[in-house]
Coordinates of C-alpha atoms and ligand atoms in Angstrom, one line a residue:
X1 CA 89.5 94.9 95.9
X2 CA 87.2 92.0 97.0
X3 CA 87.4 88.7 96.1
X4 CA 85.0 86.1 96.3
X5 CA 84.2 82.1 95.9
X6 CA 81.7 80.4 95.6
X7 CA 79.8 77.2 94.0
X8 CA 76.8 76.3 93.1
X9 CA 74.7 73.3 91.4
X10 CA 73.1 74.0 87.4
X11 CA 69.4 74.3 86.7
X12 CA 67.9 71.2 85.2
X13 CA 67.8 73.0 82.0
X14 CA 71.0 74.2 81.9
X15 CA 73.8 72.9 79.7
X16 CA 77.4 73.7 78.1
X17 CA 75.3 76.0 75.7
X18 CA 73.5 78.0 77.6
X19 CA 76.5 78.9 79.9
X20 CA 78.5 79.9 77.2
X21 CA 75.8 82.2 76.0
X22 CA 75.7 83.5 79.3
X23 CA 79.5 84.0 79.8
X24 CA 79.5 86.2 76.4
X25 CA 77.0 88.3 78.0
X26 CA 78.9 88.1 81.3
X27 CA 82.0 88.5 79.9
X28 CA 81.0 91.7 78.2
X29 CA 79.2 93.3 81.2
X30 CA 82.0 92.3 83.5
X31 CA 84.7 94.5 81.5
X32 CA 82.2 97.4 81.0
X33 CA 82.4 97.5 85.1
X34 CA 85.7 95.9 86.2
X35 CA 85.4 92.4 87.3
X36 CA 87.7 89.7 86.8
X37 CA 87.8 86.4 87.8
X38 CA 87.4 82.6 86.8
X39 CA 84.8 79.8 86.5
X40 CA 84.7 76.2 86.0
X41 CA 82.0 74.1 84.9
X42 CA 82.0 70.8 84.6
X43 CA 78.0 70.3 83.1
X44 CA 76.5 70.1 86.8
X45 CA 78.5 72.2 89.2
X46 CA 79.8 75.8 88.9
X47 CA 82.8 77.0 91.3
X48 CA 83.3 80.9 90.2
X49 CA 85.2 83.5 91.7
X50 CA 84.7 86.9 90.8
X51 CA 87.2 89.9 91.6
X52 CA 86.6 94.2 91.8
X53 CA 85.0 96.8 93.6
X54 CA 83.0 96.0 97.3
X55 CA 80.2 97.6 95.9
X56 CA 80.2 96.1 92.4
X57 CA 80.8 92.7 93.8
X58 CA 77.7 92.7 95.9
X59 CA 75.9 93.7 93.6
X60 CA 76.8 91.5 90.9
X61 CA 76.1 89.3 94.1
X62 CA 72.5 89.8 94.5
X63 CA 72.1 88.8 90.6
X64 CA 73.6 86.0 91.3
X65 CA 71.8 84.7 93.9
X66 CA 68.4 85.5 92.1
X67 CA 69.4 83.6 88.6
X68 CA 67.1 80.4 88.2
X69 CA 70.5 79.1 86.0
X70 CA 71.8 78.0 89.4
X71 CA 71.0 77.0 92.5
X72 CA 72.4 75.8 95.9
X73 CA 74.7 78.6 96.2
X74 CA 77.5 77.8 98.7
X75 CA 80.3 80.8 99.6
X76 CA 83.7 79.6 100.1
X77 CA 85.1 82.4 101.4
X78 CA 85.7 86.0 101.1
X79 CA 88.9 88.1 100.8
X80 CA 90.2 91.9 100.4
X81 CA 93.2 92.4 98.5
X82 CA 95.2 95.1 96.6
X83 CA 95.8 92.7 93.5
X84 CA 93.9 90.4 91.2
X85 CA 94.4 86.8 90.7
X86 CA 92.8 87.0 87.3
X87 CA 94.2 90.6 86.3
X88 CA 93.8 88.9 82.8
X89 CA 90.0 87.8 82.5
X90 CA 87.0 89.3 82.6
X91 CA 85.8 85.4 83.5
X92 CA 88.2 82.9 82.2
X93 CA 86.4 79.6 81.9
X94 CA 87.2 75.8 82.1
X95 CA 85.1 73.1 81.1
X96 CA 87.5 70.7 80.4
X97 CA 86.3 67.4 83.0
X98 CA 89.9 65.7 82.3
X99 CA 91.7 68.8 83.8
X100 CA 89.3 69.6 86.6
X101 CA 89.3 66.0 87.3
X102 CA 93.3 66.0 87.3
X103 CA 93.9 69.7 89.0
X104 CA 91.0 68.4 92.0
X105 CA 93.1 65.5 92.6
X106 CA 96.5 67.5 93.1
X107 CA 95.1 69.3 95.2
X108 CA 92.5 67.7 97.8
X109 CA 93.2 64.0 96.7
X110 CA 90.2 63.3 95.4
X111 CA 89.6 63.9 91.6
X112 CA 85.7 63.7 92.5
X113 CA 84.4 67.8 91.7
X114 CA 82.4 68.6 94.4
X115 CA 83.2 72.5 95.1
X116 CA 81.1 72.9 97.9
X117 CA 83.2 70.8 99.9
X118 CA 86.2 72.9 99.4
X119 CA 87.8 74.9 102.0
X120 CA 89.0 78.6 100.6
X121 CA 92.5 78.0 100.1
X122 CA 91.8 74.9 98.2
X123 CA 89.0 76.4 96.0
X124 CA 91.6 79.8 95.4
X125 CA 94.3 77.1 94.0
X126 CA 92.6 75.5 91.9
X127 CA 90.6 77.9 90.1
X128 CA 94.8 79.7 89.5
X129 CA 96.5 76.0 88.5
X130 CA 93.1 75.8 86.4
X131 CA 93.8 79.4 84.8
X132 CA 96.9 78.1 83.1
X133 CA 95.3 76.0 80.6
X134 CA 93.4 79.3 79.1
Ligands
FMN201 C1 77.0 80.5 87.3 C2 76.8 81.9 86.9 C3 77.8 82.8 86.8 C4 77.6 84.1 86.4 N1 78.6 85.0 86.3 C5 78.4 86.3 85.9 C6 79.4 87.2 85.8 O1 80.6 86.9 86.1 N2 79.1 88.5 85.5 C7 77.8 88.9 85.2 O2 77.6 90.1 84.9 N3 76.8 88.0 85.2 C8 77.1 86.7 85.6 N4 76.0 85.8 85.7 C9 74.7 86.3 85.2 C10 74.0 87.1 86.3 O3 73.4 86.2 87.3 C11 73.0 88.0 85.7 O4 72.1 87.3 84.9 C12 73.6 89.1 84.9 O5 74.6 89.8 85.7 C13 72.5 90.1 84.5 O6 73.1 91.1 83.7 P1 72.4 92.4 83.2 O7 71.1 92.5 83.9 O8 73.4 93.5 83.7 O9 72.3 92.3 81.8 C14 76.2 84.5 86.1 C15 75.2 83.6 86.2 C16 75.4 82.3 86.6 C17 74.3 81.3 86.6

């Protein structure tokens, strides 16, 4: 199974509504082949990491990096492993700014969210400490 982080910056016209119409649609498509994974949003940055199949992954991959929703992708890292970290969600989702706010500051120090910045160990714990308030 591969797992992979990443973050990115929202398109100008790109709010809290349009990314939960797109996460339904994600959502669904990500069960019908398999992915799980988590992403957090906090109205101008995205820090998603999706788990499944290589091949699925890339090419869920190559959608990504063509969707005008986002831009500025940034990959924090890559892994292979036999289990999931988000066995339970097709895409669990935070937008919560207190909590992402609180769970950045436990982590790097700095409650500022600026996922690009993070290393991959950092942006792995706080998408899980971030899954427990789903
Ligand atoms: C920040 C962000 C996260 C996304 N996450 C997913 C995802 O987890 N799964 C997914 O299928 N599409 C996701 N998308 C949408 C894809 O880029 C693409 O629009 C979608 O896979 C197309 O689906 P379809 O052509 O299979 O209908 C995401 C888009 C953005 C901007």
């Amino acid at each position: 199974m591969k797992r992979l982080i990443y973050s990115s910056c929202s398109s100008e016209n790109v709010d809290f509504n349009v990314v939960g119409e797109m996460l339904t649609h994600a959502v669904k498509r990500n069960k019908e082949k398999g992915i799980t994974g988590m992403m957090v949003y906090d109205g101008h940055r995205f820090l998603q990491c999706i788990e499944g199949d290589e091949t699925v992954i890339d090419a869920l991959l190559e959608k990504l990096r063509e969707d005008t929703r986002h831009h500025s992708l940034h990959f924090n890292g890559i892994e292979f492993d036999e289990n999931r970290l988000f066995a339970n969600w097709n895409m669990g989702y935070v937008n919560n700014s207190k909590e992402i706010h609180k769970i950045m500051h436990a982590v790097t120090g700095n409650e500022i969210f600026s996922p690009e910045t993070l290393n991959y160990p950092d942006a792995k714990l706080i998408l899980w400490e971030l899954s427990f308030i789903l």
